[in-house]
């Protein structure tokens, strides 16, 4: 279990990259606008670009340290890199693209059959890369990166060419990888769902600088970030499994804002920690607890603050001051109607809770 | 293989003489039992090769200048030079009914006169002398085309590209008599061809035998039959 | 001018003219042929490609011998040409160009064909959707993208024509000022044991060609765009 | 204003494409899993592939008619094609890539300055394509396609490399195009938000066949489709602007299920039709109308049917039989608790309504 | 065997051997050079590239003359070589190979260099992240992707060596069975007015080479994968 530590600077064209972050085993998501330098960061980590003033190490292995004159070339780093444009070897069939990775892996922490099945590339094995669809190419590229049994996985919008369903099928598998393979993943994505789902750590990159970094609960709930995201704002938090309701296929969780019922989550043992994501647009606020409703989860919470985010909307932070926040995006009119102000006790009604792992 | 195999003469022979040398070699082998292995090339090339250590025992050059030079430079064995043939020049014109020489050259009905390059080929130098002595140097000057050697010169004529050409008589001996004019000796310096023993063949009995054979009556007859004069 | 005769200087001029004209003609002739070879799926492709490589396998003088015959007044091409009122093809600059083009064809066709092949379909498809006609696509997309191949074709053709002398000697007849080229002049000097002018001419040829190639390779190959 | 009519068949590899559809001026979205044949359909429409038994025409212009032996080559069709992988001409700068399109356009229905500004490619004009980021390349490719003033626009996941914010900025502009330029757009996307936002017509493609096609309201609300989509299921419907509430910056709409209040939508005149999108996960169900809540929109509706979609979830279709349906994704437990069954009158509570144009 | 003498057949064998060996040596020599040229950013690139093109600009016999001198017992290379105990370089098969390789270098370097250039950085970067060492990447990615260029380099080198005779004649000394090649044999036949064997040999050369090229171009260029 080794963490990635990276600190470097690089000028590319008009961009002035200046980065320092730590990626623990788990998923570190890099978010940011187009041209912010996300791909460039991955290239530096892989050793494909050589930044200046750099100190990059993975656990004990020093990959670059310009003071000490150390630069480990890409092929000795053991990074799995899923490029933004899935670049398969044009002269090799899908099978041989995958074998290329497998044959050079020092150990086989990912089994061939598993990678092929997980990414659904079985039927494609004998195809030439030129005869694949965009999504097919992307899945093959992911499988190939995995089969190299990397010590660090770099993924640059790996699911961008996949449909919602394909994405839904592959995401849980990626989510498992860090635990299974004990490696850090640095994951660039434009999709907040993917990020919320996967990330243990979020780096928000703007114009080559880290604007904000930290646990998703902090970064995502930060008003500045939420405002940038607009409709997509959401929070994540940890909860503990209490038990299951087999009749309705539900799971009881104990979360930071009280007990909650969610769609049955596997067969997790009571006591296990899970992560839940709640979108700000899924939370409504009421003054009383309601009974005859399809909403399962209502929390008695206190208003922490109310931030206007547009002429019609406000973002309400709910919860105790010392616990994780819950975000509710509601209209200004409702906020007025319910007289929401810091300190007011309300019920947060959560339409849907996504359990992320 | 620096010394060469015993009983084999390694002959470097000028391209124009290659055919005759084959006939000579056959006779020589029959008479002496020595084998002959020939390397064909232009005299200039053979000269350069000989200077740079080529495994040749005997050089049959197309001129006298280069054997002399080799002798002077110590590549050839001094005193072994012999003139083995004298080439005769012919004006060849397969497209003309009867070739009479100077009148044909003065006629207007042709566009190109082929000669070998005077600077590299003795036959070319001879042809140039002929033209000068006939007082045609200026008149035909811009209608001259030059072959790299007499072989090419003949091809210029044979292909019809040039109507007339000064070639070696040895090349046209078999052609119809009326389509060529054997240039009188008086019109040019003799085209003497000399042979010389080269250092690698200095101690070769076979090579010495071959040089002797070149002067023999049998050899002279063969050489003469191919359209060369044989100097005494 | 030192060891060089005026005829040597004339030969230099003829050579430059010949190499330049040959290179241009070759590019004009070889480019459409290479384009067709790179894109056709006809069974004719491989035979035509093999055919275009054949001029190389004959010794130049021998090729020259056949071309001389074919272009000469008795040969199939020369006869028809002269009957149509054409001037004699052999022993003329035009004949030299024909011979050099023929012999240089493989050097031009192959690099061009590879360069066109390396472009792939995609840029041409994109251009087609932007209303570029096939000719337009060829001129504005294929040719610029094939630049390295064009460069190679041109330099090989040029350099080879400068150095070639077998075909040229045979077809040209080595007429000073008209068809005598440097290569033949150097060859003659060497044959005639005139080593000094041979060395000077050789060194001059090398230096000049080196300069030309250096300029071409320095300017011609801009560093490719880096991957992002 | 000419519509595209296309009918053709094509075998590519293992896929057997058999397609017939009509794309009116407006946006026709093609949705479907990876490898379904979406890109292939676009290629056939552009004339880059020649399908069999084809009849393709745009208005009066016949592009392909195999009976009549007609095949118009791509460069005479005037299609703007944004490829799945943004393929800029590597030997031309961004500016010259754009000019390439402009110079060959028979008319300039899109002005240079507009395209450059809308897609934010101004700062990139003098760059080489190899020095752009993924999202930058995609924006240039879109601008290039527009500058060719096409008669039909084919877009293959044109926004996949863009961040949420970039997407949000470009979408409205694409949405305007059909009306401005009077052309049909065929738009392949994996993002339901994009599709719901843009599409006048949806084609659901599975394995080379059209599984379902029609107005978005019909296709998206279809249980089979909703089930395929899972969490992303949503409906769209038309509503009429009634007026504005300036104090809270809201707009009053009259929708198929009753009046609703949404975030203020521009300054649309009363009487204007707008499209709204409501995600199934944003709808909860109650038995009574509730007052002290942040939820603004509650509709009295009748349950049409209840479809189990997973062991824990059901999808409830709400609304009158003759009107557009509203989808609510709720837990099976809630459905049981509220005794939901066809015919039961309930209140649909809609947490958020997205107004799409 | 018809109009051909036994020495002609020997020449055929020597030619095939020479062309094959030369082609192999050229590929071995030119490939790393071309790879370096395609990837370096050193200022040495253009000069070295120009240098590699120079053998073409000298007439073959003249080049042969200089090589003969350099490799001969009096020349700088030959002298050192023989002093180190080496066998004589000139007038041997080995000498022929050296001369042919030198003269064929431009045909091999240029197509290879273009082919390597056309690959681009990306596939090599991908391979690097899959733990392929530089050599591994070169062998498993660069070489296969450069196949069209290798093919061209090999065919040009082979065909040219078959046809070349100036360098070979000069360095080899035209020794039957050892250094006499077909091209020289044809040349000799033509010079000696033995047209029948000249035609037969020429036709044979052409037919054989056509067959070789046809096979190479048919098998060697699989239709590229179509864009999806
Ligand atoms: N080789 C290069 N030369 C000059 N500028 C470059 C180069 N590569 C990238 N850039 C610029 O650097 C910036 C960062 O590029 P990068 O590819 O890292 O962006 P990104 O965050 O990955 O964007 P996207 O989300 O669009 O892929 C961009 O503005 C881009 O134009
Ligand atoms: N040239 C080809 N030869 C053989 N099969 C091909 C070829 N091009 C595409 N295919 C196959 O045809 C099917 C449809 O491909 P297409 O690219 O149209 O899919 P798509 O719907 O665009 O998928 P995606 O969403 O992944 O881009 C795929 O299964 C693909 O593998
Ligand atoms: Mg990027
Ligand atoms: Mg596709």
mmCIF file of C-alpha atoms and ligand atoms in Angstrom, chain A residues 12-15 32-41 49 84 156-157 188 190 205, chain C residues 226-228, chain D residues 124 127 130-136 161, ligand 1:
data_model
loop_
_atom_site.group_PDB
_atom_site.id
_atom_site.type_symbol
_atom_site.label_atom_id
_atom_site.label_comp_id
_atom_site.label_asym_id
_atom_site.label_seq_id
_atom_site.Cartn_x
_atom_site.Cartn_y
_atom_site.Cartn_z
ATOM 1 C CA UNK A 12 3.436 24.014 -21.652
ATOM 2 C CA UNK A 13 2.445 26.638 -24.152
ATOM 3 C CA UNK A 14 0.460 29.255 -22.294
ATOM 4 C CA UNK A 15 -0.169 27.025 -19.301
ATOM 5 C CA UNK A 32 -11.312 20.876 -13.819
ATOM 6 C CA UNK A 33 -12.228 22.742 -16.945
ATOM 7 C CA UNK A 34 -10.962 21.840 -20.375
ATOM 8 C CA UNK A 35 -7.362 22.942 -20.787
ATOM 9 C CA UNK A 36 -6.721 23.117 -17.043
ATOM 10 C CA UNK A 37 -3.777 20.743 -17.363
ATOM 11 C CA UNK A 38 -5.273 17.455 -16.233
ATOM 12 C CA UNK A 39 -3.810 15.377 -19.024
ATOM 13 C CA UNK A 40 -0.486 17.101 -18.585
ATOM 14 C CA UNK A 41 -0.429 16.133 -14.899
ATOM 15 C CA UNK A 49 6.875 14.496 -19.788
ATOM 16 C CA UNK A 84 -7.768 10.191 -23.265
ATOM 17 C CA UNK A 156 -7.887 10.039 -18.423
ATOM 18 C CA UNK A 157 -11.640 10.150 -18.910
ATOM 19 C CA UNK A 188 -9.491 12.454 -14.602
ATOM 20 C CA UNK A 190 -15.725 15.393 -16.251
ATOM 21 C CA UNK A 205 -7.530 21.985 -10.988
ATOM 22 C CA UNK C 226 4.307 17.141 -30.226
ATOM 23 C CA UNK C 227 1.578 14.925 -28.879
ATOM 24 C CA UNK C 228 -0.476 16.807 -26.311
ATOM 25 C CA UNK D 124 -6.345 28.705 -29.719
ATOM 26 C CA UNK D 127 -1.971 26.713 -32.115
ATOM 27 C CA UNK D 130 -1.028 18.624 -31.616
ATOM 28 C CA UNK D 131 -0.791 21.220 -28.873
ATOM 29 C CA UNK D 132 -4.419 21.232 -27.840
ATOM 30 C CA UNK D 133 -6.096 19.461 -24.971
ATOM 31 C CA UNK D 134 -8.830 16.915 -25.654
ATOM 32 C CA UNK D 135 -11.634 19.334 -24.967
ATOM 33 C CA UNK D 136 -10.014 22.079 -26.985
ATOM 34 C CA UNK D 161 -14.399 15.524 -23.813
HETATM 35 N N1 LIG F 1 2.412 20.205 -26.537
HETATM 36 C C1 LIG F 1 1.793 21.314 -26.123
HETATM 37 N N2 LIG F 1 2.257 22.523 -26.470
HETATM 38 C C2 LIG F 1 1.655 23.653 -26.068
HETATM 39 N N3 LIG F 1 0.545 23.673 -25.303
HETATM 40 C C3 LIG F 1 0.030 22.503 -24.930
HETATM 41 C C4 LIG F 1 0.605 21.258 -25.320
HETATM 42 N N4 LIG F 1 -0.129 20.278 -24.808
HETATM 43 C C5 LIG F 1 -1.137 20.870 -24.146
HETATM 44 N N5 LIG F 1 -1.054 22.200 -24.215
HETATM 45 C C6 LIG F 1 -1.920 23.208 -23.583
HETATM 46 O O1 LIG F 1 -1.816 23.025 -22.208
HETATM 47 C C7 LIG F 1 -3.077 23.156 -21.598
HETATM 48 C C8 LIG F 1 -3.377 21.926 -20.787
HETATM 49 O O2 LIG F 1 -3.543 20.833 -21.613
HETATM 50 P P1 LIG F 1 -4.103 19.475 -21.070
HETATM 51 O O3 LIG F 1 -4.162 18.527 -22.217
HETATM 52 O O4 LIG F 1 -3.319 19.062 -19.891
HETATM 53 O O5 LIG F 1 -5.575 19.906 -20.634
HETATM 54 P P2 LIG F 1 -6.701 19.033 -19.962
HETATM 55 O O6 LIG F 1 -6.930 19.574 -18.607
HETATM 56 O O7 LIG F 1 -6.391 17.598 -20.082
HETATM 57 O O8 LIG F 1 -7.939 19.413 -20.895
HETATM 58 P P3 LIG F 1 -9.119 18.503 -21.476
HETATM 59 O O9 LIG F 1 -10.086 18.320 -20.398
HETATM 60 O O10 LIG F 1 -9.671 19.371 -22.578
HETATM 61 O O11 LIG F 1 -8.500 17.252 -21.995
HETATM 62 C C9 LIG F 1 -4.058 23.394 -22.728
HETATM 63 O O12 LIG F 1 -4.350 24.766 -22.790
HETATM 64 C C10 LIG F 1 -3.347 22.988 -23.967
HETATM 65 O O13 LIG F 1 -3.731 23.764 -25.043
#
